[in-house]
Short mmCIF file of C-alpha atoms in Angstrom, two decimals:
data_model
loop_
_atom_site.label_atom_id
_atom_site.label_comp_id
_atom_site.label_asym_id
_atom_site.label_seq_id
_atom_site.Cartn_x
_atom_site.Cartn_y
_atom_site.Cartn_z
CA CYS A 1 0.08 0.04 0.03
CA THR A 2 2.95 2.28 -0.61
CA ALA A 3 1.45 3.88 -3.67
CA SER A 4 -0.37 7.35 -3.96
CA LEU A 5 -4.12 6.81 -4.38
CA ASN A 6 -4.80 9.80 -6.62
CA THR A 7 -1.82 8.71 -8.74
CA ILE A 8 -3.10 5.31 -9.00
CA GLU A 9 -6.74 6.38 -9.82
CA ASP A 10 -5.43 9.16 -12.32
CA SER A 11 -3.75 6.37 -14.26
CA GLU A 12 -6.55 3.96 -14.40
CA VAL A 13 -8.22 5.43 -17.31
CA GLY A 14 -5.38 5.68 -19.53
CA LEU A 15 -4.04 2.13 -18.73
CA CYS A 16 -7.64 0.79 -19.28
CA LYS A 17 -7.99 2.50 -22.59
CA ALA A 18 -4.54 1.25 -23.71
CA SER A 19 -5.61 -2.32 -22.67
CA MET A 20 -8.83 -2.04 -24.61
CA GLU A 21 -7.24 -0.82 -27.84
CA LEU A 22 -4.67 -3.72 -27.63
CA GLY A 23 -7.40 -6.25 -27.06
CA THR A 24 -9.28 -4.72 -30.14
CA ARG A 25 -6.23 -5.01 -32.46
CA SER A 26 -5.60 -8.61 -31.13
CA ARG A 27 -8.85 -9.76 -31.95
CA ARG A 28 -8.82 -8.25 -35.47
CA ARG A 29 -5.56 -10.29 -36.13
CA SER A 30 -6.81 -13.53 -34.48
CA PRO A 31 -10.71 -13.94 -34.95
CA GLU A 32 -10.51 -17.35 -33.42
CA PRO A 33 -11.15 -17.27 -29.37
CA GLY A 34 -8.12 -18.37 -27.58
CA PRO A 35 -7.09 -18.95 -24.05
CA GLY A 36 -7.62 -15.80 -22.09
CA ARG A 37 -10.11 -14.23 -24.51
CA GLY A 38 -13.18 -15.35 -22.91
CA ALA A 39 -15.84 -13.48 -21.02
CA ASP A 40 -14.84 -11.51 -17.86
CA TYR A 41 -17.18 -13.41 -15.44
CA LEU A 42 -15.46 -11.96 -12.42
CA SER A 43 -16.37 -8.44 -13.41
CA ALA A 44 -19.90 -9.71 -13.88
CA LEU A 45 -20.54 -10.36 -10.42
CA PRO A 46 -22.76 -8.33 -8.38
CA ASP A 47 -21.30 -5.32 -6.52
CA ASP A 48 -21.85 -6.92 -3.08
CA LEU A 49 -19.51 -9.80 -4.19
CA LEU A 50 -17.01 -7.81 -5.81
CA LEU A 51 -16.82 -5.62 -2.49
CA LEU A 52 -16.18 -8.90 -0.61
CA VAL A 53 -13.25 -9.49 -2.94
CA LEU A 54 -11.78 -6.01 -2.30
CA ALA A 55 -12.28 -6.35 1.37
CA ARG A 56 -9.93 -9.50 1.45
CA LEU A 57 -7.12 -7.16 0.24
CA GLY A 58 -7.05 -5.35 3.64
CA CYS A 59 -5.80 -2.19 2.07
CA ALA A 60 -7.58 0.72 0.41
CA ALA A 61 -4.70 1.57 -1.90
CA ALA A 62 -4.45 -2.23 -3.19
CA ALA A 63 -8.17 -2.14 -3.52
CA ALA A 64 -8.00 1.04 -5.74
CA ARG A 65 -5.40 -0.60 -8.07
CA THR A 66 -7.91 -3.11 -9.19
CA GLY A 67 -9.42 -0.45 -11.32
CA LEU A 68 -6.58 -1.02 -13.63
CA LEU A 69 -7.97 -4.47 -14.30
CA ALA A 70 -11.29 -3.38 -15.70
CA ARG A 71 -13.68 -0.39 -15.84
CA ARG A 72 -16.20 -2.28 -13.71
CA TRP A 73 -13.78 -2.16 -10.67
CA ARG A 74 -13.17 1.54 -10.68
CA GLY A 75 -14.42 3.45 -7.67
CA LEU A 76 -15.64 0.41 -5.98
CA TRP A 77 -12.89 0.65 -3.21
CA ALA A 78 -14.79 3.96 -2.05
CA ARG A 79 -17.60 1.73 -0.97
CA LEU A 80 -15.71 -0.49 1.37
CA ARG A 81 -16.95 -0.49 5.04
CA ASP A 82 -13.38 -1.11 6.33
CA LEU A 83 -10.98 1.25 5.02
CA ALA A 84 -7.24 1.04 5.78
CA PHE A 85 -4.61 3.43 4.56
CA ARG A 86 -1.13 2.20 5.39
CA ASP A 87 1.90 4.04 4.14
CA VAL A 88 -0.15 6.21 1.77
CA ALA A 89 1.56 9.46 1.16
CA PHE A 90 0.02 12.29 3.12
CA PRO A 91 -0.96 14.54 0.32
CA SER A 92 -3.03 11.70 -1.10
CA LEU A 93 -5.04 10.96 1.87
CA GLN A 94 -7.36 13.78 2.08
CA VAL A 95 -8.25 13.33 -1.65
CA ALA A 96 -8.86 9.79 -1.03
CA LEU A 97 -11.07 10.44 1.88
CA GLY A 98 -13.00 12.93 -0.09
CA ARG A 99 -13.77 10.23 -2.71
CA VAL A 100 -15.69 8.19 -0.13
CA ALA A 101 -19.35 9.13 -0.54
CA VAL A 102 -21.45 9.40 2.67
CA PRO A 103 -24.08 8.24 3.56
CA PRO A 104 -24.49 5.21 2.73
CA PRO A 105 -22.67 2.83 3.49
CA ALA A 106 -21.56 3.63 6.92
CA VAL A 107 -17.86 3.04 7.52
CA SER A 108 -17.14 0.39 10.22
CA LEU A 109 -13.43 0.81 10.46
CA LEU A 110 -11.12 3.75 9.31
CA GLU A 111 -7.39 3.07 9.77
CA ILE A 112 -5.05 5.66 8.76
CA ARG A 113 -1.05 5.29 9.33
CA VAL A 114 0.88 7.92 7.74
CA PRO A 115 4.54 7.28 7.10
CA GLY A 116 7.36 9.25 8.77
CA LYS A 117 9.18 10.39 5.80
CA ILE A 118 7.83 13.88 5.64
CA ARG A 119 6.74 15.67 8.95
CA PRO A 120 3.16 17.05 8.05
CA ALA A 121 2.09 20.50 9.53
CA ALA A 122 -0.51 20.69 12.42
CA ASP A 123 -2.95 22.38 10.13
CA ALA A 124 -2.78 19.39 7.57
CA VAL A 125 -3.38 17.00 10.44
CA THR A 126 -6.28 18.81 11.77
CA SER A 127 -7.72 18.87 8.25
CA LEU A 128 -7.12 15.13 7.78
CA LEU A 129 -8.94 14.39 11.00
CA ARG A 130 -11.85 16.51 10.02
CA ALA A 131 -12.08 14.63 6.74
CA ALA A 132 -11.87 11.39 8.86
CA ALA A 133 -14.85 12.65 10.99
CA ARG A 134 -16.89 13.26 8.09
CA LEU A 135 -17.14 9.60 7.35
CA ALA A 136 -18.34 8.87 10.94
CA PRO A 137 -16.57 5.58 11.40
CA GLU A 138 -17.50 3.32 14.17
CA LYS A 139 -13.84 2.53 14.85
CA LEU A 140 -10.92 4.94 14.13
CA VAL A 141 -7.19 4.22 14.23
CA PHE A 142 -5.07 7.28 13.36
CA GLY A 143 -1.16 7.14 13.71
CA LEU A 144 1.71 9.17 12.32
CA THR A 145 4.43 6.30 12.30
CA GLY A 146 8.04 7.53 13.12
CA HIS A 147 6.82 11.14 14.17
CA LEU A 148 7.80 11.23 17.79
CA PRO A 149 6.65 14.06 20.09
CA LEU A 150 8.95 16.97 20.20
CA GLN A 151 10.17 18.80 23.29
CA ASP A 152 8.94 22.12 21.91
CA PRO A 153 8.13 24.61 24.65
CA ASN A 154 5.42 26.06 22.26
CA PRO A 155 4.18 23.00 20.44
CA ALA A 156 1.50 23.60 17.59
CA GLY A 157 -1.96 22.33 18.25
CA VAL A 158 -4.41 19.92 16.67
CA ASP A 159 -7.92 20.19 17.23
CA LEU A 160 -9.79 16.97 17.61
CA PRO A 161 -13.11 16.96 15.74
CA CYS A 162 -16.22 15.06 17.24
CA PHE A 163 -16.65 11.55 16.14
CA HIS A 164 -20.40 11.02 16.89
CA ARG A 165 -20.61 7.24 15.94
CA ALA A 166 -17.15 6.12 17.05
CA THR A 167 -17.28 3.41 19.77
CA SER A 168 -13.40 2.99 19.70
CA ILE A 169 -10.74 5.62 18.91
CA VAL A 170 -6.94 4.87 18.78
CA LEU A 171 -4.57 7.80 18.39
CA GLU A 172 -0.79 7.09 18.14
CA TRP A 173 2.50 9.11 18.03
CA ILE A 174 0.87 12.41 16.97
CA PRO A 175 3.74 15.14 17.35
CA PHE A 176 1.37 17.97 18.19
CA VAL A 177 -0.74 18.97 21.20
CA LEU A 178 -4.23 17.41 21.07
CA ARG A 179 -6.97 19.78 21.96
CA ALA A 180 -10.48 18.68 23.03
CA PRO A 181 -13.39 19.63 20.80
CA ALA A 182 -14.88 23.17 21.47
CA ALA A 183 -17.86 23.61 23.90
CA GLY A 184 -20.90 21.58 22.69
CA GLY A 185 -18.82 18.83 21.09
CA GLU A 186 -19.04 15.45 22.46
CA PHE A 187 -18.16 11.50 21.85
CA PRO A 188 -21.60 10.31 22.87
CA ALA A 189 -20.97 6.51 21.69
CA LEU A 190 -17.29 6.24 22.65
CA LEU A 191 -16.59 3.14 24.80
CA LYS A 192 -12.67 2.70 24.25
CA LEU A 193 -10.03 5.32 23.99
CA SER A 194 -6.29 4.81 23.46
CA LEU A 195 -3.64 7.43 23.44
CA THR A 196 -0.12 6.36 22.69
CA GLY A 197 2.99 8.78 22.38
CA CYS A 198 0.76 11.93 22.22
CA LYS A 199 0.70 15.24 24.00
CA VAL A 200 -2.77 16.22 25.50
CA ASP A 201 -3.70 19.66 26.29
CA ASP A 202 -6.40 18.89 28.98
CA LEU A 203 -7.32 15.17 29.59
CA GLY A 204 -9.89 15.98 32.02
CA THR A 205 -11.71 18.24 29.58
CA LEU A 206 -11.38 15.33 26.91
CA LEU A 207 -12.81 12.62 29.14
CA SER A 208 -15.68 14.82 30.24
CA LEU A 209 -16.94 14.65 26.61
CA CYS A 210 -16.98 10.92 26.78
CA PRO A 211 -20.00 10.12 28.96
CA ARG A 212 -20.05 6.15 28.08
CA LEU A 213 -16.28 5.71 28.19
CA ARG A 214 -15.41 2.25 29.82
CA VAL A 215 -11.88 1.51 28.77
CA LEU A 216 -9.04 4.14 28.83
CA ARG A 217 -5.46 3.28 27.82
CA LEU A 218 -2.69 5.78 28.12
CA LYS A 219 0.92 4.99 27.24
CA SER A 220 3.98 7.14 26.76
CA LEU A 221 2.25 10.41 27.20
CA ILE A 222 3.78 13.67 27.91
CA TRP A 223 1.43 15.93 29.83
CA LEU A 224 1.32 19.86 29.51
CA GLY A 225 0.75 22.45 32.14
CA GLY A 226 2.76 24.07 34.99
CA ASP A 227 1.10 21.75 37.79
CA ASP A 228 2.08 18.49 35.99
CA LEU A 229 -1.24 17.05 37.04
CA THR A 230 -2.97 14.01 35.35
CA THR A 231 -6.45 14.04 35.95
CA VAL A 232 -8.88 11.05 35.26
CA HIS A 233 -12.37 11.69 36.51
CA SER A 234 -15.17 9.44 34.89
CA ALA A 235 -18.42 8.15 36.15
CA SER A 236 -18.53 5.29 33.58
CA LEU A 237 -14.84 4.01 33.38
CA GLN A 238 -14.37 0.39 34.29
CA GLU A 239 -10.87 -0.28 33.03
CA LEU A 240 -7.97 2.14 33.40
CA VAL A 241 -4.28 1.30 31.99
CA MET A 242 -1.51 3.78 32.38
CA GLU A 243 1.94 2.98 31.23
CA SER A 244 5.09 5.11 30.71
CA ILE A 245 3.57 8.37 31.60
CA TRP A 246 5.57 11.50 32.65
CA THR A 247 3.70 13.07 35.55
CA HIS A 248 4.34 14.09 39.04
CA ARG A 249 0.71 14.07 40.30
CA VAL A 250 -2.10 11.58 39.47
CA ASP A 251 -5.76 12.21 40.52
CA ILE A 252 -8.21 9.34 39.76
CA VAL A 253 -11.83 9.39 40.49
CA ALA A 254 -13.82 6.52 39.04
CA PRO A 255 -16.81 5.21 41.02
CA ILE A 256 -17.38 1.94 39.14
CA LEU A 257 -13.65 1.24 38.30
CA LYS A 258 -12.95 -2.51 38.38
CA GLN A 259 -9.38 -2.88 36.82
CA LEU A 260 -6.32 -0.68 37.26
CA THR A 261 -3.11 -1.00 35.74
CA LEU A 262 -0.23 1.46 36.49
CA SER A 263 3.29 1.14 35.32
CA SER A 264 5.84 3.95 34.85
CA TRP A 265 8.87 5.56 36.56
CA ALA A 266 9.49 8.59 38.64
CA GLU A 267 12.40 11.16 38.68
CA ALA A 268 10.89 12.72 41.82
CA GLN A 269 8.34 11.96 44.44
CA VAL A 270 5.01 11.33 42.88
CA SER A 271 1.58 12.20 44.49
CA ILE A 272 -1.28 9.59 43.53
CA SER A 273 -4.83 10.00 44.77
CA ILE A 274 -7.22 7.19 43.79
CA LEU A 275 -10.97 7.07 44.56
CA ALA A 276 -12.33 3.87 43.11
CA PRO A 277 -14.65 1.93 45.69
CA MET A 278 -15.52 -0.84 43.25
CA ILE A 279 -11.97 -1.83 42.37
CA GLN A 280 -11.31 -5.58 42.09
CA ASN A 281 -8.00 -5.97 40.13
CA VAL A 282 -4.95 -3.70 40.60
CA SER A 283 -1.45 -4.11 38.95
CA TRP A 284 0.96 -1.46 40.02
CA GLN A 285 4.55 -0.99 39.13
CA TRP A 286 6.60 2.03 39.78
CA LEU A 287 10.38 2.33 38.96
CA TYR A 288 12.36 5.13 40.82
CA ASP A 289 15.51 6.86 39.78
CA ASN A 290 18.30 6.28 42.19
CA GLY A 291 17.88 8.76 45.28
CA THR A 292 14.45 9.71 44.59
CA ILE A 293 13.15 8.26 47.61
CA GLY A 294 15.51 7.13 50.35
CA PHE A 295 15.72 5.99 54.07
CA GLY A 296 19.03 6.00 55.74
CA LEU A 297 21.61 4.25 53.35
CA TRP A 298 18.79 2.61 51.23
CA THR A 299 17.01 3.97 48.16
CA LEU A 300 13.84 2.72 46.69
CA GLU A 301 14.24 1.38 43.19
CA LYS A 302 11.06 -0.53 42.49
CA LEU A 303 7.50 -0.87 44.05
CA ARG A 304 5.04 -3.60 42.63
CA LEU A 305 1.74 -4.27 44.05
CA GLN A 306 -0.42 -7.26 42.52
CA THR A 307 -3.94 -8.36 43.42
CA ALA A 308 -4.75 -12.09 43.25
CA GLN A 309 -5.19 -13.49 40.06
CA ARG A 310 -7.21 -16.41 41.30
CA GLN A 311 -9.69 -16.82 44.09
CA GLY A 312 -7.83 -18.09 47.40
CA GLN A 313 -4.61 -16.27 46.52
CA LEU A 314 -3.27 -13.21 48.44
CA PRO A 315 -2.29 -9.95 47.01
CA SER A 316 1.50 -9.45 46.85
CA LEU A 317 3.69 -6.44 47.40
CA LEU A 318 7.32 -6.14 46.26
CA ILE A 319 9.75 -3.65 47.60
CA HIS A 320 13.18 -3.56 45.84
CA ALA A 321 15.66 -1.18 47.51
CA SER A 322 19.45 -0.91 47.28
CA SER A 323 22.34 0.82 49.27
CA VAL A 324 25.88 1.55 48.05
CA CYS A 325 28.78 1.56 50.73
CA LEU A 326 32.15 2.97 50.19
CA LEU A 327 34.88 0.78 51.21
CA SER A 328 37.73 2.48 49.69
CA TRP A 329 38.29 5.17 46.86
CA SER A 330 38.01 2.43 44.26
CA ILE A 331 35.62 -0.16 45.78
CA TYR A 332 31.79 0.06 46.00
CA TRP A 333 29.57 -2.44 47.88
CA ASN A 334 26.18 -2.68 46.68
CA HIS A 335 23.41 -4.12 48.84
CA GLN A 336 19.86 -5.09 47.48
CA LEU A 337 16.79 -5.77 49.38
CA ASN A 338 13.80 -7.57 48.10
CA LEU A 339 10.77 -7.91 50.19
CA THR A 340 7.60 -9.81 49.30
CA LEU A 341 4.57 -9.29 51.42
#
């Protein structure tokens, strides 16, 4: 799927005409029907069956290239319910999305993974997200492969549009600040939200626009704001996963939360407040830089808490600490302490 969609489709007409002219000259020279000169039974199939064939390709660009085979196939790719654009050049994506007519049919899955060869502008990303929202997909996967978030003190912003039908949204490695929709915007059907390698302007505001959210996965996120506070308040959330996050304060309020997974590291002391009276399963692992938390000669390196996986088992708490004693100018003695409770 590495080709440009508009380049592919622009070339379809010319190539098909050339094929038709070549076929006409061949028939004139050899009037007897031979191998490969029979009727095109595949193109004679109903549209629904042809769409099933295109869906098996698993790639919108590959489906578009079938238009080179026969006029009958041209434009059918735009009627697929599952549209996957992987490694398609960024300038071609908006044109391709514009060729998908709505409604009908409704788009079930829209997957867009932009290659990291050329860094797009923030306005271009915002425009592409708006084009994606126009298709109102049930599931959205949007990622800028290879574009790591930059440590820019004044990063550009990307406005998230509302996806009114989406039940699942996955956003990955967007090197700009994600801003929640303006007042009045909402994600009324959203059940699952996954953010990986993104910068979020105001996570609390974003979650307030997701009244039915059940699963939230946060990984490798860089939070903004002077107070460095990560706020997760949700009345509907049942599962929360937070991995490799950069934050000094965490505030979680989730009345019906049942499963919590926290895994990260701390360069300084971290303040964590959790209000989740219905919680059942907890997996907690926090790594500490040397010297972050100490008691006497000992410094805390790792803290892990795990609730029982099966009935009858007890929860476990692992405390890993170490100390370094100076015996001479060139010899250090390292002590390690592991406590499992």
